[in-house]
């Protein structure tokens, strides 16, 4: 019998090697649980030698609401860039843009720490925040219409690249009033306010940290997590310059 984790990981690794998306149709029913999708993430990361130094230092986490199951993915370090970034030499199958706020841990977090962490106290673990741009991409031919959510999760939750603006000290804010402006190419600026799906980027910290520490690892000080889109997914094209501004936090730019 075909091992589903190995089969999906092999398809994703081949798609990355060949810069050509894989056909998801034969694999859509293979993965049965988020645990299997996370096992694919880990196998792809090991095979690609992304995280040889230990616990990944960059993550994406989030979900559509506080009542939905959040998802998480470690990010390949080679595609995490400081703003302003130039991605014109990089291969993407798709170029979809998410405007986000990234958070940075002030100290190591052990499995014990994560297990005891409450949403109300989680912000005390953070020493920095930065504007971030995620370039959403996929290794599946059927994306973004791909129906199998577990295949998206297995594919690093459809991650392409992460651009980080300048870090500033973390401070409590009224996130419900936080404005965000996204400019893509020659298009009109698009404005958003209080539109992060969880209401507060720090809300996901206990769930994310419990995921990262679930096998006994300690999350190192300085680990970064980007926390979910404020603008949905906006379409961009090769050559577009993307700029995201969060008032009072900063900005980030990438040339696609």
mmCIF file of C-alpha atoms in Angstrom:
data_model
loop_
_atom_site.group_PDB
_atom_site.id
_atom_site.type_symbol
_atom_site.label_atom_id
_atom_site.label_comp_id
_atom_site.label_asym_id
_atom_site.label_seq_id
_atom_site.Cartn_x
_atom_site.Cartn_y
_atom_site.Cartn_z
ATOM 1 C CA UNK A 1 0.000 0.000 0.000
ATOM 2 C CA UNK A 2 1.283 3.486 -0.886
ATOM 3 C CA UNK A 3 2.336 5.560 2.105
ATOM 4 C CA UNK A 4 0.273 8.782 1.759
ATOM 5 C CA UNK A 5 2.818 11.030 3.505
ATOM 6 C CA UNK A 6 5.643 9.783 1.315
ATOM 7 C CA UNK A 7 3.574 10.036 -1.873
ATOM 8 C CA UNK A 8 2.490 13.636 -1.251
ATOM 9 C CA UNK A 9 5.977 14.681 -0.110
ATOM 10 C CA UNK A 10 7.528 13.142 -3.230
ATOM 11 C CA UNK A 11 5.127 15.066 -5.494
ATOM 12 C CA UNK A 12 5.868 18.364 -3.725
ATOM 13 C CA UNK A 13 9.625 17.844 -3.807
ATOM 14 C CA UNK A 14 9.524 17.047 -7.534
ATOM 15 C CA UNK A 15 7.402 20.150 -8.184
ATOM 16 C CA UNK A 16 9.972 22.284 -6.369
ATOM 17 C CA UNK A 17 12.933 20.716 -8.182
ATOM 18 C CA UNK A 18 11.341 21.129 -11.608
ATOM 19 C CA UNK A 19 9.647 24.513 -10.983
ATOM 20 C CA UNK A 20 6.483 22.938 -12.302
ATOM 21 C CA UNK A 21 3.292 22.348 -10.278
ATOM 22 C CA UNK A 22 2.166 18.790 -9.625
ATOM 23 C CA UNK A 23 -1.242 17.299 -10.404
ATOM 24 C CA UNK A 24 -3.155 17.100 -7.122
ATOM 25 C CA UNK A 25 -5.987 14.960 -8.510
ATOM 26 C CA UNK A 26 -4.433 11.519 -7.787
ATOM 27 C CA UNK A 27 -3.507 12.633 -4.253
ATOM 28 C CA UNK A 28 -6.619 14.519 -3.122
ATOM 29 C CA UNK A 29 -7.994 11.746 -0.911
ATOM 30 C CA UNK A 30 -4.678 10.436 0.409
ATOM 31 C CA UNK A 31 -4.193 12.617 3.473
ATOM 32 C CA UNK A 32 -6.732 11.934 6.219
ATOM 33 C CA UNK A 33 -5.746 14.338 8.989
ATOM 34 C CA UNK A 34 -3.827 17.540 9.730
ATOM 35 C CA UNK A 35 -1.223 15.367 11.467
ATOM 36 C CA UNK A 36 -0.467 13.649 8.156
ATOM 37 C CA UNK A 37 -0.239 17.041 6.409
ATOM 38 C CA UNK A 38 2.208 18.256 9.058
ATOM 39 C CA UNK A 39 4.216 15.056 8.584
ATOM 40 C CA UNK A 40 4.477 15.946 4.879
ATOM 41 C CA UNK A 41 5.737 19.435 5.797
ATOM 42 C CA UNK A 42 8.404 17.889 7.994
ATOM 43 C CA UNK A 43 9.468 15.334 5.385
ATOM 44 C CA UNK A 44 9.747 17.984 2.667
ATOM 45 C CA UNK A 45 11.753 20.193 5.031
ATOM 46 C CA UNK A 46 14.146 17.353 5.895
ATOM 47 C CA UNK A 47 14.613 16.317 2.275
ATOM 48 C CA UNK A 48 15.226 19.917 1.173
ATOM 49 C CA UNK A 49 17.568 20.487 4.159
ATOM 50 C CA UNK A 50 15.721 23.638 5.188
ATOM 51 C CA UNK A 51 15.966 23.218 8.945
ATOM 52 C CA UNK A 52 19.232 21.406 9.626
ATOM 53 C CA UNK A 53 20.018 23.803 12.479
ATOM 54 C CA UNK A 54 17.007 22.667 14.536
ATOM 55 C CA UNK A 55 13.635 24.289 15.218
ATOM 56 C CA UNK A 56 12.626 26.472 12.229
ATOM 57 C CA UNK A 57 13.064 30.159 12.958
ATOM 58 C CA UNK A 58 10.285 31.501 10.693
ATOM 59 C CA UNK A 59 6.650 30.376 10.665
ATOM 60 C CA UNK A 60 3.253 31.269 9.319
ATOM 61 C CA UNK A 61 0.163 30.679 11.439
ATOM 62 C CA UNK A 62 -3.460 31.703 11.320
ATOM 63 C CA UNK A 63 -7.009 30.845 10.452
ATOM 64 C CA UNK A 64 -10.314 32.338 9.317
ATOM 65 C CA UNK A 65 -11.672 32.869 12.856
ATOM 66 C CA UNK A 66 -11.033 32.113 16.505
ATOM 67 C CA UNK A 67 -13.470 29.207 16.345
ATOM 68 C CA UNK A 68 -11.735 27.531 13.386
ATOM 69 C CA UNK A 69 -8.733 25.231 13.691
ATOM 70 C CA UNK A 70 -5.588 27.283 13.128
ATOM 71 C CA UNK A 71 -2.916 26.016 10.741
ATOM 72 C CA UNK A 72 0.849 26.429 10.883
ATOM 73 C CA UNK A 73 3.830 25.991 8.586
ATOM 74 C CA UNK A 74 7.605 26.417 8.941
ATOM 75 C CA UNK A 75 9.069 28.623 6.212
ATOM 76 C CA UNK A 76 12.173 27.881 4.105
ATOM 77 C CA UNK A 77 14.796 30.386 5.305
ATOM 78 C CA UNK A 78 16.131 31.081 1.797
ATOM 79 C CA UNK A 79 12.815 32.734 0.911
ATOM 80 C CA UNK A 80 12.601 35.021 3.946
ATOM 81 C CA UNK A 81 13.883 38.461 2.949
ATOM 82 C CA UNK A 82 14.352 41.886 4.470
ATOM 83 C CA UNK A 83 12.424 44.756 2.890
ATOM 84 C CA UNK A 84 12.883 46.164 0.319
ATOM 85 C CA UNK A 85 13.231 42.829 -1.482
ATOM 86 C CA UNK A 86 13.780 41.998 -5.152
ATOM 87 C CA UNK A 87 12.123 38.699 -6.118
ATOM 88 C CA UNK A 88 12.365 39.063 -9.887
ATOM 89 C CA UNK A 89 14.905 36.247 -10.158
ATOM 90 C CA UNK A 90 12.706 33.847 -8.161
ATOM 91 C CA UNK A 91 10.313 31.310 -9.623
ATOM 92 C CA UNK A 92 6.679 31.485 -8.528
ATOM 93 C CA UNK A 93 3.779 29.540 -9.999
ATOM 94 C CA UNK A 94 1.423 32.178 -8.561
ATOM 95 C CA UNK A 95 1.857 35.628 -7.053
ATOM 96 C CA UNK A 96 -0.837 36.322 -4.504
ATOM 97 C CA UNK A 97 -0.238 38.897 -1.783
ATOM 98 C CA UNK A 98 -1.127 38.888 1.900
ATOM 99 C CA UNK A 99 -0.429 41.887 4.154
ATOM 100 C CA UNK A 100 0.420 40.752 7.676
ATOM 101 C CA UNK A 101 2.034 41.632 10.996
ATOM 102 C CA UNK A 102 4.954 39.456 12.101
ATOM 103 C CA UNK A 103 5.845 38.921 15.766
ATOM 104 C CA UNK A 104 9.210 37.994 17.320
ATOM 105 C CA UNK A 105 9.711 35.999 20.526
ATOM 106 C CA UNK A 106 11.548 37.733 23.359
ATOM 107 C CA UNK A 107 12.696 34.489 24.994
ATOM 108 C CA UNK A 108 12.912 30.723 24.600
ATOM 109 C CA UNK A 109 9.582 28.926 24.997
ATOM 110 C CA UNK A 110 9.650 25.355 26.329
ATOM 111 C CA UNK A 111 6.866 22.780 25.927
ATOM 112 C CA UNK A 112 5.943 23.429 29.574
ATOM 113 C CA UNK A 113 5.745 27.181 28.932
ATOM 114 C CA UNK A 114 3.579 26.675 25.852
ATOM 115 C CA UNK A 115 1.187 24.305 27.618
ATOM 116 C CA UNK A 116 0.501 26.894 30.346
ATOM 117 C CA UNK A 117 0.218 29.902 28.060
ATOM 118 C CA UNK A 118 -3.089 31.810 27.972
ATOM 119 C CA UNK A 119 -4.283 34.073 25.174
ATOM 120 C CA UNK A 120 -4.468 37.004 27.598
ATOM 121 C CA UNK A 121 -0.818 36.746 28.645
ATOM 122 C CA UNK A 122 0.729 35.700 25.339
ATOM 123 C CA UNK A 123 1.768 39.210 24.264
ATOM 124 C CA UNK A 124 4.311 39.262 27.115
ATOM 125 C CA UNK A 125 6.397 36.773 25.107
ATOM 126 C CA UNK A 126 6.828 39.221 22.204
ATOM 127 C CA UNK A 127 9.548 41.872 21.956
ATOM 128 C CA UNK A 128 9.144 43.004 18.344
ATOM 129 C CA UNK A 129 6.683 43.457 15.515
ATOM 130 C CA UNK A 130 7.145 44.169 11.821
ATOM 131 C CA UNK A 131 5.050 44.619 8.720
ATOM 132 C CA UNK A 132 5.285 41.537 6.533
ATOM 133 C CA UNK A 133 4.269 40.593 3.009
ATOM 134 C CA UNK A 134 3.605 36.975 2.236
ATOM 135 C CA UNK A 135 3.814 35.915 -1.391
ATOM 136 C CA UNK A 136 1.335 33.053 -1.595
ATOM 137 C CA UNK A 137 2.268 30.313 -4.050
ATOM 138 C CA UNK A 138 1.444 26.664 -4.621
ATOM 139 C CA UNK A 139 3.050 23.524 -5.960
ATOM 140 C CA UNK A 140 -0.355 22.176 -7.084
ATOM 141 C CA UNK A 141 -1.756 22.630 -10.601
ATOM 142 C CA UNK A 142 -5.300 23.133 -9.297
ATOM 143 C CA UNK A 143 -4.506 26.047 -6.975
ATOM 144 C CA UNK A 144 -6.286 28.283 -5.967
ATOM 145 C CA UNK A 145 -9.402 26.210 -6.756
ATOM 146 C CA UNK A 146 -7.811 23.154 -5.106
ATOM 147 C CA UNK A 147 -10.487 21.713 -2.828
ATOM 148 C CA UNK A 148 -8.261 19.527 -0.653
ATOM 149 C CA UNK A 149 -7.339 21.751 2.305
ATOM 150 C CA UNK A 150 -4.923 19.125 3.611
ATOM 151 C CA UNK A 151 -2.879 19.284 0.406
ATOM 152 C CA UNK A 152 -2.595 23.061 0.821
ATOM 153 C CA UNK A 153 -1.490 22.553 4.414
ATOM 154 C CA UNK A 154 1.040 19.911 3.352
ATOM 155 C CA UNK A 155 2.470 22.413 0.850
ATOM 156 C CA UNK A 156 3.662 24.737 3.663
ATOM 157 C CA UNK A 157 0.139 26.212 3.649
ATOM 158 C CA UNK A 158 0.711 27.577 0.107
ATOM 159 C CA UNK A 159 3.761 29.621 1.073
ATOM 160 C CA UNK A 160 5.997 31.262 -1.513
ATOM 161 C CA UNK A 161 8.103 33.913 0.242
ATOM 162 C CA UNK A 162 8.057 36.265 3.224
ATOM 163 C CA UNK A 163 9.266 39.872 3.224
ATOM 164 C CA UNK A 164 9.891 41.527 6.595
ATOM 165 C CA UNK A 165 9.937 45.260 7.250
ATOM 166 C CA UNK A 166 11.950 46.935 9.987
ATOM 167 C CA UNK A 167 11.392 45.678 13.508
ATOM 168 C CA UNK A 168 10.039 47.972 16.178
ATOM 169 C CA UNK A 169 9.307 47.269 19.853
ATOM 170 C CA UNK A 170 6.022 45.487 20.392
ATOM 171 C CA UNK A 171 3.294 47.527 22.045
ATOM 172 C CA UNK A 172 -0.356 46.954 22.848
ATOM 173 C CA UNK A 173 -2.627 48.469 20.195
ATOM 174 C CA UNK A 174 -6.290 48.759 19.375
ATOM 175 C CA UNK A 175 -6.098 46.217 16.561
ATOM 176 C CA UNK A 176 -9.783 46.747 15.728
ATOM 177 C CA UNK A 177 -8.857 50.226 14.458
ATOM 178 C CA UNK A 178 -5.500 49.352 12.874
ATOM 179 C CA UNK A 179 -5.288 50.648 9.270
ATOM 180 C CA UNK A 180 -3.407 48.873 6.500
ATOM 181 C CA UNK A 181 -2.815 50.037 2.918
ATOM 182 C CA UNK A 182 -1.695 47.762 0.073
ATOM 183 C CA UNK A 183 -0.387 49.055 -3.269
ATOM 184 C CA UNK A 184 0.243 46.548 -6.081
ATOM 185 C CA UNK A 185 1.885 47.796 -9.271
ATOM 186 C CA UNK A 186 0.044 50.687 -10.887
ATOM 187 C CA UNK A 187 -3.238 49.758 -9.216
ATOM 188 C CA UNK A 188 -5.041 52.032 -6.795
ATOM 189 C CA UNK A 189 -4.056 51.686 -3.131
ATOM 190 C CA UNK A 190 -6.415 49.387 -1.225
ATOM 191 C CA UNK A 191 -7.259 50.267 2.377
ATOM 192 C CA UNK A 192 -8.257 47.946 5.220
ATOM 193 C CA UNK A 193 -9.000 48.587 8.891
ATOM 194 C CA UNK A 194 -9.249 46.117 11.769
ATOM 195 C CA UNK A 195 -9.522 43.289 9.255
ATOM 196 C CA UNK A 196 -7.284 40.612 10.785
ATOM 197 C CA UNK A 197 -9.434 37.489 11.146
ATOM 198 C CA UNK A 198 -8.425 36.742 14.752
ATOM 199 C CA UNK A 199 -8.892 40.315 15.945
ATOM 200 C CA UNK A 200 -5.440 40.442 17.532
ATOM 201 C CA UNK A 201 -2.272 38.947 16.009
ATOM 202 C CA UNK A 202 -1.048 37.779 19.434
ATOM 203 C CA UNK A 203 -4.160 35.638 19.986
ATOM 204 C CA UNK A 204 -2.678 32.735 18.010
ATOM 205 C CA UNK A 205 0.549 32.540 20.033
ATOM 206 C CA UNK A 206 -0.509 29.805 22.509
ATOM 207 C CA UNK A 207 -1.903 27.575 19.749
ATOM 208 C CA UNK A 208 1.091 28.104 17.466
ATOM 209 C CA UNK A 209 3.628 27.523 20.264
ATOM 210 C CA UNK A 210 1.837 24.377 21.417
ATOM 211 C CA UNK A 211 2.092 23.117 17.847
ATOM 212 C CA UNK A 212 5.810 23.871 17.521
ATOM 213 C CA UNK A 213 6.610 22.301 20.912
ATOM 214 C CA UNK A 214 4.330 19.253 20.523
ATOM 215 C CA UNK A 215 7.267 16.871 19.984
ATOM 216 C CA UNK A 216 9.313 18.231 22.873
ATOM 217 C CA UNK A 217 11.277 21.018 21.160
ATOM 218 C CA UNK A 218 11.938 24.396 22.741
ATOM 219 C CA UNK A 219 11.244 27.390 20.499
ATOM 220 C CA UNK A 220 14.290 29.704 20.491
ATOM 221 C CA UNK A 221 14.276 33.373 21.371
ATOM 222 C CA UNK A 222 14.030 35.444 18.185
ATOM 223 C CA UNK A 223 11.764 32.985 16.359
ATOM 224 C CA UNK A 224 9.353 34.845 14.070
ATOM 225 C CA UNK A 225 5.734 34.086 13.218
ATOM 226 C CA UNK A 226 3.579 35.913 10.710
ATOM 227 C CA UNK A 227 0.002 35.994 11.876
ATOM 228 C CA UNK A 228 -2.570 36.085 9.083
ATOM 229 C CA UNK A 229 -3.729 38.350 6.315
ATOM 230 C CA UNK A 230 -5.448 41.715 6.702
ATOM 231 C CA UNK A 231 -6.351 41.953 3.004
ATOM 232 C CA UNK A 232 -7.346 38.451 1.932
ATOM 233 C CA UNK A 233 -5.307 37.295 -1.071
ATOM 234 C CA UNK A 234 -4.672 39.969 -3.693
ATOM 235 C CA UNK A 235 -3.452 39.125 -7.175
ATOM 236 C CA UNK A 236 -0.091 40.407 -8.367
ATOM 237 C CA UNK A 237 1.967 39.770 -11.504
ATOM 238 C CA UNK A 238 5.618 39.432 -12.425
ATOM 239 C CA UNK A 239 7.274 42.839 -12.336
ATOM 240 C CA UNK A 240 4.785 44.413 -9.935
ATOM 241 C CA UNK A 241 6.105 46.427 -7.019
ATOM 242 C CA UNK A 242 4.139 45.665 -3.866
ATOM 243 C CA UNK A 243 4.092 48.019 -0.897
ATOM 244 C CA UNK A 244 2.274 47.443 2.389
ATOM 245 C CA UNK A 245 1.937 50.107 5.096
ATOM 246 C CA UNK A 246 0.578 49.612 8.612
ATOM 247 C CA UNK A 247 0.150 52.996 10.272
ATOM 248 C CA UNK A 248 2.231 53.222 13.439
ATOM 249 C CA UNK A 249 4.068 49.958 12.727
ATOM 250 C CA UNK A 250 5.941 50.448 9.453
ATOM 251 C CA UNK A 251 6.032 49.226 5.878
ATOM 252 C CA UNK A 252 7.432 46.524 3.615
ATOM 253 C CA UNK A 253 8.150 46.352 -0.115
ATOM 254 C CA UNK A 254 8.898 43.651 -2.671
ATOM 255 C CA UNK A 255 9.503 43.793 -6.412
ATOM 256 C CA UNK A 256 8.010 40.725 -8.067
#
